[in-house]
Coordinates of C-alpha atoms and ligand atoms in Angstrom, one line a residue:
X1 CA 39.7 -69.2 19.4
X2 CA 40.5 -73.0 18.7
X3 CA 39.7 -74.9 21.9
X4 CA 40.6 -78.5 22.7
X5 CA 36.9 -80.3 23.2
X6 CA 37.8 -81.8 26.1
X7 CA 38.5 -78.5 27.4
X8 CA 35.2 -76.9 26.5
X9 CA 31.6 -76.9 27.8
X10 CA 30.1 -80.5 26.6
X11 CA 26.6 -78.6 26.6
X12 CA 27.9 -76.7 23.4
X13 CA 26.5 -77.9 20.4
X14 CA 28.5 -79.2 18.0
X15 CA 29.2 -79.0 14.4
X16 CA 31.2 -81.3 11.9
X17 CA 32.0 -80.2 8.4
X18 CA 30.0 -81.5 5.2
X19 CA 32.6 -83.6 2.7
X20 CA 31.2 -85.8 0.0
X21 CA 27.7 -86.2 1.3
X22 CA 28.3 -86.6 4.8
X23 CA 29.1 -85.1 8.2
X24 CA 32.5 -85.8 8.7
X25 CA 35.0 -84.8 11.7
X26 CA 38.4 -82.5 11.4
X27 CA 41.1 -84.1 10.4
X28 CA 42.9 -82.1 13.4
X29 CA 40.1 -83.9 16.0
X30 CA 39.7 -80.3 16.9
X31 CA 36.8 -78.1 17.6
X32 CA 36.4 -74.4 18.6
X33 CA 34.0 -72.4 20.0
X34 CA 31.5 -69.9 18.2
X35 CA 29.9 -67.1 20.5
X36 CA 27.0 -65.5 20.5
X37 CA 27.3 -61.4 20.4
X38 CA 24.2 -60.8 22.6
X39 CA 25.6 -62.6 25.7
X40 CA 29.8 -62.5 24.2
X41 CA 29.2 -66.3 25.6
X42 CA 30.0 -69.7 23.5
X43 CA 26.8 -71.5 22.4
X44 CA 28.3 -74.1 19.8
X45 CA 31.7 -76.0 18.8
X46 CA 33.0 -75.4 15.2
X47 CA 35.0 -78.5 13.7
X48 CA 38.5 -76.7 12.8
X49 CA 39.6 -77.7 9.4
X50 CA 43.0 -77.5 7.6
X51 CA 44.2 -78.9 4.4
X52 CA 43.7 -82.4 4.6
X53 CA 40.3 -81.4 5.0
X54 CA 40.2 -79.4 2.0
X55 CA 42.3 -81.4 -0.1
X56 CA 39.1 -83.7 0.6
X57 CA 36.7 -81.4 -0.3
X58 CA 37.5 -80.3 -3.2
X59 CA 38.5 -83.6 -4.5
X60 CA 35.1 -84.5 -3.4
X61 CA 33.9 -81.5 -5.7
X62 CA 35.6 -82.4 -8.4
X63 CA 34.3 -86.1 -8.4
X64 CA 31.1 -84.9 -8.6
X65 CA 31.6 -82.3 -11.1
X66 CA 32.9 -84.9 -13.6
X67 CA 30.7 -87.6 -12.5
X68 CA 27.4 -88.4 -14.9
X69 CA 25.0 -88.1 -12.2
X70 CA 25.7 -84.2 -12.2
X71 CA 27.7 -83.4 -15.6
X72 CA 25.0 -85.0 -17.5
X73 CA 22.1 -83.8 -16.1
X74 CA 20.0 -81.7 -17.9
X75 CA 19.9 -78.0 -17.0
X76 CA 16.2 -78.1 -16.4
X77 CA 16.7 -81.1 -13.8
X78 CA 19.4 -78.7 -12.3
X79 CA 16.7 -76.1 -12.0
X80 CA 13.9 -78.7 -10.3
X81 CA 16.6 -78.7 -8.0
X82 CA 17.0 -75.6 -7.1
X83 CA 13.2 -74.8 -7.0
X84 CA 13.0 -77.6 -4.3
X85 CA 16.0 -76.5 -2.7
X86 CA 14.5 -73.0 -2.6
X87 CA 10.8 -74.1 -1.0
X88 CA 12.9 -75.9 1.9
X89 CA 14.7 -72.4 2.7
X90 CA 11.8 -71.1 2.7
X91 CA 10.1 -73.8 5.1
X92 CA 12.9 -73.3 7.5
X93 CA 13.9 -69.6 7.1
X94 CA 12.5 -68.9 10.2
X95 CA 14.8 -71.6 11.8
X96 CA 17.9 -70.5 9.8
X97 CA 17.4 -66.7 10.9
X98 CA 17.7 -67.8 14.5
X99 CA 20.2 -69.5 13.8
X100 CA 22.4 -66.4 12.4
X101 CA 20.9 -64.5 15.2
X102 CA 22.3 -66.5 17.5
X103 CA 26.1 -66.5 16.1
X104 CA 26.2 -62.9 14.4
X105 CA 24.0 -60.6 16.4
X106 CA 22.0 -59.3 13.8
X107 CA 18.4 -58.0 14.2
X108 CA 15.9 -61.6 13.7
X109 CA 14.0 -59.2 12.0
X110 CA 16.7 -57.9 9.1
X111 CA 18.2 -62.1 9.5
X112 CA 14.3 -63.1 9.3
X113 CA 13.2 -60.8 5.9
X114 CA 16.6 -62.0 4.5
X115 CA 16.1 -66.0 4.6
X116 CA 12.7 -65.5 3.6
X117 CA 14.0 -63.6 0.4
X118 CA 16.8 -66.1 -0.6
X119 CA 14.5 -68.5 -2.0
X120 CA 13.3 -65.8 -4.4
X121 CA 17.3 -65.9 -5.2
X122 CA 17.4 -69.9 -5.7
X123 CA 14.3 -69.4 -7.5
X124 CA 15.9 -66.9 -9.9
X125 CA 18.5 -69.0 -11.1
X126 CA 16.5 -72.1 -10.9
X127 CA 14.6 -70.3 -13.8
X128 CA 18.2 -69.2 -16.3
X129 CA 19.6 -72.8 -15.9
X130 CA 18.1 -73.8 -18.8
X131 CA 17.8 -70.6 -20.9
X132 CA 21.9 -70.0 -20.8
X133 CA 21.7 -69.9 -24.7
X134 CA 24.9 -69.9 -27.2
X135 CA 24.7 -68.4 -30.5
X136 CA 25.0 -69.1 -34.1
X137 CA 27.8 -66.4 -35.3
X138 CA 27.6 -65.6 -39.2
X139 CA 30.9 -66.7 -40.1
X140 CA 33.4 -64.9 -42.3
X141 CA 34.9 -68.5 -43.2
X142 CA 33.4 -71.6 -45.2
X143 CA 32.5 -72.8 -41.6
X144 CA 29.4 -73.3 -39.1
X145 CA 30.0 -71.6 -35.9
X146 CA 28.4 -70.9 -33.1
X147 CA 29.6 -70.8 -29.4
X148 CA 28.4 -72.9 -26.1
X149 CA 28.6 -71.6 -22.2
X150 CA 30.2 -74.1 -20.2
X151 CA 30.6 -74.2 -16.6
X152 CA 34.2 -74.2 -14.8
X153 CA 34.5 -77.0 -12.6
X154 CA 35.0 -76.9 -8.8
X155 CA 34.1 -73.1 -7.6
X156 CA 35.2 -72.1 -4.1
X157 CA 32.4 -70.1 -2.0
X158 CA 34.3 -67.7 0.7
X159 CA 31.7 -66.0 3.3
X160 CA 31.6 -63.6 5.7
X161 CA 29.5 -63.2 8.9
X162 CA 27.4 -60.2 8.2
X163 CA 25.1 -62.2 6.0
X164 CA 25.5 -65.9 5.9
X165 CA 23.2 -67.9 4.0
X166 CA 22.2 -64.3 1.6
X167 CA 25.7 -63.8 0.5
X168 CA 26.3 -67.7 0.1
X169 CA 23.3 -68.1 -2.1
X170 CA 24.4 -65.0 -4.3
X171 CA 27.1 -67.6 -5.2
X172 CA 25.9 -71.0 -4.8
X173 CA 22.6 -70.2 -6.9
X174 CA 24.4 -69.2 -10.2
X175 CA 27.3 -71.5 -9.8
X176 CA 24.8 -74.5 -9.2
X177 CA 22.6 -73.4 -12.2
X178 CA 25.5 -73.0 -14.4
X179 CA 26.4 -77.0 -13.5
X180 CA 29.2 -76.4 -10.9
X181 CA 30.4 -78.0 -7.9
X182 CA 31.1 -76.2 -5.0
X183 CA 33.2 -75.8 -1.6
X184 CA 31.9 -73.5 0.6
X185 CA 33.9 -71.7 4.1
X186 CA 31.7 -69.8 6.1
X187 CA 33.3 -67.8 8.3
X188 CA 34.5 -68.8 11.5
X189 CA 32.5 -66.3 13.3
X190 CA 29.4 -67.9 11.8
X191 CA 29.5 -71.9 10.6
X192 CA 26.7 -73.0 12.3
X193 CA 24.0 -72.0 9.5
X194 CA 26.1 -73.2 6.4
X195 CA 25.7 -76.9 8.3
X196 CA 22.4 -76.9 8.7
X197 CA 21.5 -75.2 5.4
X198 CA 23.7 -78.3 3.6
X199 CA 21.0 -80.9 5.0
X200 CA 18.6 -79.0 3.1
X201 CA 20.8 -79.2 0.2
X202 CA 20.7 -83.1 1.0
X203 CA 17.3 -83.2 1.3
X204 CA 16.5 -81.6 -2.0
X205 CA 18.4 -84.2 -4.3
X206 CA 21.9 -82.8 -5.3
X207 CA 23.9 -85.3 -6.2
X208 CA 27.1 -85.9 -3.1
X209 CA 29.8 -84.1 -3.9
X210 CA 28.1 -81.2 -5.4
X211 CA 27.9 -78.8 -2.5
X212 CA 30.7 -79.7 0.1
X213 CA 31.4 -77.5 3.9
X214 CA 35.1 -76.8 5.0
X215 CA 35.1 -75.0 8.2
X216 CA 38.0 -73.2 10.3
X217 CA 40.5 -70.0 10.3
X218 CA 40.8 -68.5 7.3
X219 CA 44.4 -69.3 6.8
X220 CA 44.0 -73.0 7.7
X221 CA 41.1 -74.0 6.2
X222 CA 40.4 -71.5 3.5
X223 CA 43.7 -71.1 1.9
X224 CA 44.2 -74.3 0.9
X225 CA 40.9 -74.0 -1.1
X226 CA 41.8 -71.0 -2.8
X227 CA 45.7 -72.8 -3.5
X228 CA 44.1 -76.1 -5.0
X229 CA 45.1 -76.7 -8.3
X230 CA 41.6 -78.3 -9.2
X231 CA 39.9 -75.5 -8.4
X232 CA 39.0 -73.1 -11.3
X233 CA 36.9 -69.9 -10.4
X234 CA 36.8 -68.5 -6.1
X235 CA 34.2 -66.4 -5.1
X236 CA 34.6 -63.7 -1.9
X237 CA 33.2 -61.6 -0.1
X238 CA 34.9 -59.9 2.5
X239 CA 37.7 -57.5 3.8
X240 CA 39.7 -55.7 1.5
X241 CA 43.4 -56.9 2.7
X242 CA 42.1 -60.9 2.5
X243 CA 40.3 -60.3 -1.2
X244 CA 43.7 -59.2 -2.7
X245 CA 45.8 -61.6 -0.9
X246 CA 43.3 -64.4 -2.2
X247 CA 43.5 -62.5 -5.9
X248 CA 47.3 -63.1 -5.8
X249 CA 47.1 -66.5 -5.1
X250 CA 44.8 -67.4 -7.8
X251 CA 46.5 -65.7 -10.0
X252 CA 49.5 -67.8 -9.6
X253 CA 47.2 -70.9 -11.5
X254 CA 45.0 -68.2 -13.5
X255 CA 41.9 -69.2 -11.5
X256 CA 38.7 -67.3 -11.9
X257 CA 37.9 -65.1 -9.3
X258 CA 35.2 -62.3 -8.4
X259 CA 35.4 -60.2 -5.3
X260 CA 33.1 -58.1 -3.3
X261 CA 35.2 -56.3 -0.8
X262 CA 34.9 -53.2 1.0
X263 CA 33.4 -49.7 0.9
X264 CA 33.0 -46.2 2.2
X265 CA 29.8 -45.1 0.2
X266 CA 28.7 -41.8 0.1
X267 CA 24.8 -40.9 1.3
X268 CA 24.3 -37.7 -0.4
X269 CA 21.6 -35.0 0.1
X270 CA 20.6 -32.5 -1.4
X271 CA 18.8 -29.2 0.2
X272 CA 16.1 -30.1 -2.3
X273 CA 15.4 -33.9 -1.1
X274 CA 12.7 -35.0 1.3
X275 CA 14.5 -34.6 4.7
X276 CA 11.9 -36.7 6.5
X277 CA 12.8 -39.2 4.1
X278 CA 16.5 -38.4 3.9
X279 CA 16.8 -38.7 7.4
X280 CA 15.3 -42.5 7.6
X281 CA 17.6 -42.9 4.2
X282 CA 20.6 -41.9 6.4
X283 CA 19.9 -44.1 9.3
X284 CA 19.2 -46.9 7.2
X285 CA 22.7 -46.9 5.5
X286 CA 24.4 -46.6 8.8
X287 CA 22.7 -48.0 11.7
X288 CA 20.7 -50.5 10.2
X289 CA 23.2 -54.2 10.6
X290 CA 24.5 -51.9 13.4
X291 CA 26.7 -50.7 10.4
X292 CA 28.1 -54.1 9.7
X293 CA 27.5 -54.2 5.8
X294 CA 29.5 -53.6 2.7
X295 CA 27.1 -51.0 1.4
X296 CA 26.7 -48.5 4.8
X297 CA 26.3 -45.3 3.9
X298 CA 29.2 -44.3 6.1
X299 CA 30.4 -40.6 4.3
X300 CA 26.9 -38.8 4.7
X301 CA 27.3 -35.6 2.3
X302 CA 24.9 -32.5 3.9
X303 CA 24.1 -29.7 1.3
X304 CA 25.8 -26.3 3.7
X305 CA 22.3 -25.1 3.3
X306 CA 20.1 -27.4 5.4
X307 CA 23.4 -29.0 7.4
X308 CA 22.6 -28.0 10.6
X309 CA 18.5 -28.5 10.6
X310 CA 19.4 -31.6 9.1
X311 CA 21.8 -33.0 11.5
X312 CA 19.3 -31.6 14.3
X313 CA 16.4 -34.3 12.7
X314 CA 19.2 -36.8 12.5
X315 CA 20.6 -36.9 15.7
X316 CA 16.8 -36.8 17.3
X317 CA 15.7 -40.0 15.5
X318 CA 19.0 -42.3 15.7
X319 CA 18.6 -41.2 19.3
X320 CA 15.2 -43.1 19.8
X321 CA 16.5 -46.1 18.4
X322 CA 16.0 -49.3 21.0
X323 CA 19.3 -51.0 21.3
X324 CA 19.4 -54.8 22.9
X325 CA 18.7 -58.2 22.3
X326 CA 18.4 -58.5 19.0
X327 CA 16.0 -61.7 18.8
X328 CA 13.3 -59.3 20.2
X329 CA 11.8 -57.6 17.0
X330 CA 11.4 -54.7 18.8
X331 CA 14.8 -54.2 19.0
X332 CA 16.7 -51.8 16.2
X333 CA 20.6 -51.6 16.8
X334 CA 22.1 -54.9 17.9
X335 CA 25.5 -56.0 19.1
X336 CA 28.4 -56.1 17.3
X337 CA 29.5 -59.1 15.4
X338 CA 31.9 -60.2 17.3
X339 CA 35.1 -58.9 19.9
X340 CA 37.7 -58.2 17.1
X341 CA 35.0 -56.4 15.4
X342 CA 34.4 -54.5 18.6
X343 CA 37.6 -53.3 19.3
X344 CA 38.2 -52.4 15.6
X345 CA 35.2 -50.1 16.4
X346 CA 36.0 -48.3 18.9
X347 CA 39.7 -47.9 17.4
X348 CA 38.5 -46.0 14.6
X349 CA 36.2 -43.9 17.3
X350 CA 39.4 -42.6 19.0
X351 CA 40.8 -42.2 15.7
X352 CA 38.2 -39.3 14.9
X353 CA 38.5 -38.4 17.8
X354 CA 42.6 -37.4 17.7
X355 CA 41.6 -36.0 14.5
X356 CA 39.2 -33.1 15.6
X357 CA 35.8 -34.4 14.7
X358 CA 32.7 -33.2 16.8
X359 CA 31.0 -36.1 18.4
X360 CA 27.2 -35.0 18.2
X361 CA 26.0 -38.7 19.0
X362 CA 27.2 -41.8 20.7
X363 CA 31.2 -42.7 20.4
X364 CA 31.5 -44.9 22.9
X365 CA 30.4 -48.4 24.6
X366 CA 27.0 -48.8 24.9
X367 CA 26.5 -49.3 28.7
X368 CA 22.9 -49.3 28.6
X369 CA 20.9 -52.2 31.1
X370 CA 19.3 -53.8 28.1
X371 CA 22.8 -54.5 26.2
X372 CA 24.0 -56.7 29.5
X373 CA 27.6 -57.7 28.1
X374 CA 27.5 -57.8 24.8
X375 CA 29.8 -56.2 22.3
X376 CA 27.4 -53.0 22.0
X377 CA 28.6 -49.7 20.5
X378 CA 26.3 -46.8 21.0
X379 CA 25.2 -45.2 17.4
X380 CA 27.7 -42.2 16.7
X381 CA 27.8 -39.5 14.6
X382 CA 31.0 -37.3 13.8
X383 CA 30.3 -33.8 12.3
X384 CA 33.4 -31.4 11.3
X385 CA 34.5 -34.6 9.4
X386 CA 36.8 -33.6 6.3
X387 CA 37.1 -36.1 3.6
X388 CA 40.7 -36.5 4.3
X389 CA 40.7 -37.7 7.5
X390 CA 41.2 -41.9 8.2
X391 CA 37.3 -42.0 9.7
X392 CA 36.0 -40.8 6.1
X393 CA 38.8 -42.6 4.1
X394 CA 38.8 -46.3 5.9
X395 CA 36.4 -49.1 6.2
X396 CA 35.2 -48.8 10.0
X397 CA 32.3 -51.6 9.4
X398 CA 30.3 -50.3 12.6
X399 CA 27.6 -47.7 13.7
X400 CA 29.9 -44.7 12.9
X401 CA 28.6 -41.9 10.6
X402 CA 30.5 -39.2 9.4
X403 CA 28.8 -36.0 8.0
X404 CA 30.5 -34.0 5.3
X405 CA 29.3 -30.8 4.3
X406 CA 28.9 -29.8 0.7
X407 CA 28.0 -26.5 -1.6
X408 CA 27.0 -27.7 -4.7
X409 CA 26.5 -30.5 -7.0
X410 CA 30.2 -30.1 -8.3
X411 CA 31.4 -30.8 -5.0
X412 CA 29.2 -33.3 -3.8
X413 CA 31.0 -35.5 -7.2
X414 CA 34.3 -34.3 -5.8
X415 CA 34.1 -35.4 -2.5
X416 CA 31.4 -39.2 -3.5
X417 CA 34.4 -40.0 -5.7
X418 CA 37.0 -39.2 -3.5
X419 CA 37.9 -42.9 -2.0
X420 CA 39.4 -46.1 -3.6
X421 CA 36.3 -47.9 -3.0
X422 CA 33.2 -47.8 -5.2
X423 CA 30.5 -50.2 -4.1
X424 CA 27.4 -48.3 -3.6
X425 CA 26.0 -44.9 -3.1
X426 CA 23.1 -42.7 -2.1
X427 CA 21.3 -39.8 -3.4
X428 CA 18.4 -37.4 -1.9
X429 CA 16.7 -35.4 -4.5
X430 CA 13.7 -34.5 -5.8
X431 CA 15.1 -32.8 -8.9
X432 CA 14.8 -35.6 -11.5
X433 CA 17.7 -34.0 -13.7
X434 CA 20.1 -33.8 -10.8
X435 CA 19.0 -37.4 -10.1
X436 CA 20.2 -38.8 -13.3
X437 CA 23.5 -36.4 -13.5
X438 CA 24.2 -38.0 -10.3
X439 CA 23.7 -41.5 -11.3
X440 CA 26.1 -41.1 -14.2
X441 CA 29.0 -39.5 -12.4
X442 CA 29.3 -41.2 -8.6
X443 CA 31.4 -44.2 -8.9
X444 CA 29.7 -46.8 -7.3
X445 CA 28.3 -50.3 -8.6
X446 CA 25.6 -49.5 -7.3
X447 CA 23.4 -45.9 -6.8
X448 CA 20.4 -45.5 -5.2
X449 CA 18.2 -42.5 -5.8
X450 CA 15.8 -41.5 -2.6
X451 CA 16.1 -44.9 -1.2
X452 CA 19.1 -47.2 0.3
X453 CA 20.1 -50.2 1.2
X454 CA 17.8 -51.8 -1.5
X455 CA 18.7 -55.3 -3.4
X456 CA 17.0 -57.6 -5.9
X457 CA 17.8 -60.7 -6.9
X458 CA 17.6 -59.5 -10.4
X459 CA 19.9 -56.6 -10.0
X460 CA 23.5 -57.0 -11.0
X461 CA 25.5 -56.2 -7.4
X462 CA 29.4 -55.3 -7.2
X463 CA 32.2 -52.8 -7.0
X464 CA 34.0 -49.9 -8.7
X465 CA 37.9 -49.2 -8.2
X466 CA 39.0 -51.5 -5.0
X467 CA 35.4 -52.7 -4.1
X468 CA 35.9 -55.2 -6.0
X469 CA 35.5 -57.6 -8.9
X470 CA 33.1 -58.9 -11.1
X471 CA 29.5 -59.0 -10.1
X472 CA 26.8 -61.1 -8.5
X473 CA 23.1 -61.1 -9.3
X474 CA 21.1 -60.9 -11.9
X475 CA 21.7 -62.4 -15.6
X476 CA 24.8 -61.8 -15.9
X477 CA 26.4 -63.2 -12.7
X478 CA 25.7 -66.8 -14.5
X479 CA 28.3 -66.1 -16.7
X480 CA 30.8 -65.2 -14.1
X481 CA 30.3 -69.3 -13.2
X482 CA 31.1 -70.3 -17.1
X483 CA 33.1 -70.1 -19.7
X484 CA 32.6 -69.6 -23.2
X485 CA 33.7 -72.2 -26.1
X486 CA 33.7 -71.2 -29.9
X487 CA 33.0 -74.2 -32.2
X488 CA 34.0 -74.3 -35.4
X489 CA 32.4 -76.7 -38.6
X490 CA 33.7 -76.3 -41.8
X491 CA 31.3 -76.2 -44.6
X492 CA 34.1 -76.0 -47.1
X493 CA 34.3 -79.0 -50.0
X494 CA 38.1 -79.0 -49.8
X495 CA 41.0 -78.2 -46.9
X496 CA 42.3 -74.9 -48.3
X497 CA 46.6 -74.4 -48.6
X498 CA 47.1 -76.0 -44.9
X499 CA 50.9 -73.5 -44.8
X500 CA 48.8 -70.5 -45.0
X501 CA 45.7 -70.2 -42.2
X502 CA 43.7 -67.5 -43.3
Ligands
NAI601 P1 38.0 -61.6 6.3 O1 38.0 -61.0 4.9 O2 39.3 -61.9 6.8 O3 37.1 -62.9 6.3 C1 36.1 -63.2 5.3 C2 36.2 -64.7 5.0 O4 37.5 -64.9 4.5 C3 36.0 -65.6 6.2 O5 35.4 -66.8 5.8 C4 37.5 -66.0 6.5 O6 37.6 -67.2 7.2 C5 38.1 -66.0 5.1 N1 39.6 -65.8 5.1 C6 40.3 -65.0 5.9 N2 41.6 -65.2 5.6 C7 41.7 -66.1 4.6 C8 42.8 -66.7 3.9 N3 44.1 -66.3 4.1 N4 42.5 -67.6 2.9 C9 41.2 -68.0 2.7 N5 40.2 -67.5 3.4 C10 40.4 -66.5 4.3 O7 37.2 -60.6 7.2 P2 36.9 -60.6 8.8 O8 38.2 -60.8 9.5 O9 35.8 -61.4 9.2 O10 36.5 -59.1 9.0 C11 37.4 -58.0 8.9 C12 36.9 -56.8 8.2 O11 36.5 -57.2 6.9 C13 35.6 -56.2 8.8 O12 35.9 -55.3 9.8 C14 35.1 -55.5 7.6 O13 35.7 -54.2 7.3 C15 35.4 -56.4 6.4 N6 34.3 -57.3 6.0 C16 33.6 -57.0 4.9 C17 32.5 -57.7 4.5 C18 31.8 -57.4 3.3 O14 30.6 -57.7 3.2 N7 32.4 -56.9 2.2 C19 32.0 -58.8 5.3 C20 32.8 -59.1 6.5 C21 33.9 -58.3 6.8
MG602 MG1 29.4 -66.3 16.4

């Protein structure tokens, strides 16, 4: 919570917001304090912005955006820039992944293997800046046409704390390649990374101005981003409740906006699958990020056949798994993000519990030595789960699996498709047919076939139905950062009847 500096521990480390190519204090003079999961202790100050602060920024943005130095550089000098951008990620990922470690309690491991893939993701778009290529459109009219991609303007970045510096490069790459400005709010949870990821930014040329830090509360500081008139296009990732109240508000100036929001994705298997697989499959897409990710595989879907053998496997492998501190590599299940988090958790546990599931792993605190006092939550597993119950219908965004049993392929669509989300989903099968039937009727941005959790630059990434909007990744999120204009040349010798436009 916000905290007067004088207040706090002056051993804290503390962090000022980027504006306009430099480190600049909150207007409010306030800081407050960002904890670390592991010890549910402070470790760093947080400069708490408002609107003055963004009004800043994204006047900053816009500067930039319409300033030579940026709006007339080529696209290929763009790109250099990202490439060098992308080597100094990848000099300090190891750095950076502490870094998250330290404020979201993530595995170093995962955080590590993540900031040493998002150059790959800089590198990506570093590569389509200059090959975003309009057309020449055969004309029914005496005219020369052809179109041009342009980009928007000032972009908003909006991040949450599961993945920091992944999820803002999912944004920042295409929007930078495209020849945008940006303002970027980490979360509050997690700021620290964003600051020292923007020196890198410094360090690798971008004109200031072109990437700009607001940090703070949602409401305070990243509201009045989203409600700036000289913003065009906001990019989120996050809850549900805060994407379509940020929606509404853009709408009110017609701003662009994508959205990657929630899910409940079903992990299905089938009695034909490899279970020895399956079962790593399942534990991936729920206990991996101790749950904490848009894409968990929290509905697992059990063919009736092999149900019980295979919740027998299940339960006997997420039981070895070593919970703790997770800078240790050995470590698999970490903390919980952070105390809201937490108690949302364990909410949701008692929830399933009042409505009559079986609890055949975990569902409750972890009290184990090696967790001290963090914000643990042991890995839990629900059987008897229906699909209308709240613990297979809502977002729970922790360790919490609930199985689902299932006759036949039939049902197994039924009950996938039966949510309002539709980000991602899982299938275990060896029967290729099946595996394709499947993959054309789950509703799901994303479907995985005998795998889960997997992601490539390369691969367009978003949701069905109320996961959301738009999509990152890939070719085509460039074109989420541009618009297109349509210019016209007449070729005709003489201005035809100018009453009648034909
Ligand atoms: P949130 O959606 O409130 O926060 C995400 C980002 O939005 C943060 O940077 C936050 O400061 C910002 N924000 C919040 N209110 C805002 C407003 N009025 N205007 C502008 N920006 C605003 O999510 P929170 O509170 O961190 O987590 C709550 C739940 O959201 C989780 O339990 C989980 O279910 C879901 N979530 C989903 C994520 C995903 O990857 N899709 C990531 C994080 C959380
Ligand atoms: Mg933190």
């Amino acid at each position: 919570m916000a905290a007067n500096p004088a207040l706090t521990d002056p051993a804290l480390e503390r962090f000022d917001m980027y504006i306009d190519g430099e480190f600049v204090a909150p207007s409010s003079g306030e800081y407050f304090e960002s904890f670390d999961p592991y010890t549910a202790r402070p470790w760093a100050l947080i400069a708490r912005g408002n609107a003055d602060d963004a009004q800043r920024a994204v006047e900053a943005a816009h500067r930039a955006f319409n300033d030579p130095a940026w709006r007339s550089m080529h696209p290929s000098e763009r790109g250099a820039l990202l490439r060098r951008l992308a080597e100094l990620v990848r000099e300090n990922a190891d750095r950076l992944a502490e870094l998250e470690v330290q404020d979201n309690g993530k595995l170093l491991s995962e955080m590590a293997a993540q900031l040493r893939y998002v150059p790959s993701i800089y590198h990506y778009y570093a590569g389509l800046a200059d090959k975003i290529e309009g057309a020449v459109v055969p004309s029914d009219k005496p005219a020369f046409t052809f179109t041009r991609h342009e980009a928007l303007g000032v972009c908003v970045g909006i991040i949450p704390w599961n993945s920091p510096l992944m999820l803002t490069a999912w944004k920042l790459a295409p929007a930078l390649a495209a020849g945008n400005t940006m303002v970027l709010k980490p979360s509050e949870y997690t700021s620290a990374s964003a600051l020292e990821f923007i020196k890198l930014i410094e360090r690798a040329g971008f004109p200031k101005g072109v990437v700009n830090v607001v940090t703070g509360f949602g409401p305070e500081a990243g509201q009045p981003l989203v409600e700036h008139p000289m913003v065009r296009k906001v990019a989120f990732t996050g809850s549900s409740a805060t994407g379509a109240h940020l929606y509404s508000i853009a709408a009110r100036d017609i701003k662009r906006v994508s959205l990657e929001l929630g899910g409940k994705s079903p992990n299905i298997v089938f009695d034909d699958a490899r279970l020895d697989n399956a079962v790593k499959g399942a534990v991936a897409g729920i206990f991996a990020a101790t749950g904490q990710t848009c894409i968990a595989g929290s509905r697992l879907l059990v063919q009736r056949s092999i149900h019980n053998e295979f919740v027998d496997r299940l339960v006997s492998f997420a039981k070895t798994a070593k919970m703790g501190n997770p800078m240790q590599l050995e470590t698999q299940v970490g903390p919980v993000t952070n105390l809201p988090q937490f108690e949302k958790v364990l909410g949701y546990i008692d929830i399933a519990k009042e409505e009559g599931v079986e609890t055949v792993l975990g569902g409750t605190r972890a009290e184990r030595p090696e967790c001290g006092d963090g914000w643990f939550v042991e890995p839990t597993i629900f059987t008897g789960v229906r699909n209308d119950m709240r613990i297979a219908q809502e977002e729970v965004f922790g360790p919490v699996l609930s199985i689902i049993p299932f006759d036949d392929d039939e049902e197994a669509v039924a009950i996938g498709n039966d949510v309002v989300f539709g980000l991602a989903a899982g299938v275990w099968t060896e029967n290729t047919r099946r595996a394709i039937m499947m993959s054309e009727r789950l509703q799901a941005g994303t479907v995985w076939v005998n795998t889960y959790r997997a992601v490539s630059y390369a691969m367009p990434f978003g949701g069905y139905k109320r996961s959301g909007l738009g999509r990152e990744l890939g070719q085509q999120a460039i074109l989420e950062y541009m618009q297109t204009k349509s210019v016209w040349i007449s070729t005709a010798e003489e201005m035809a009847n100018p009453f009648v436009i034909g």
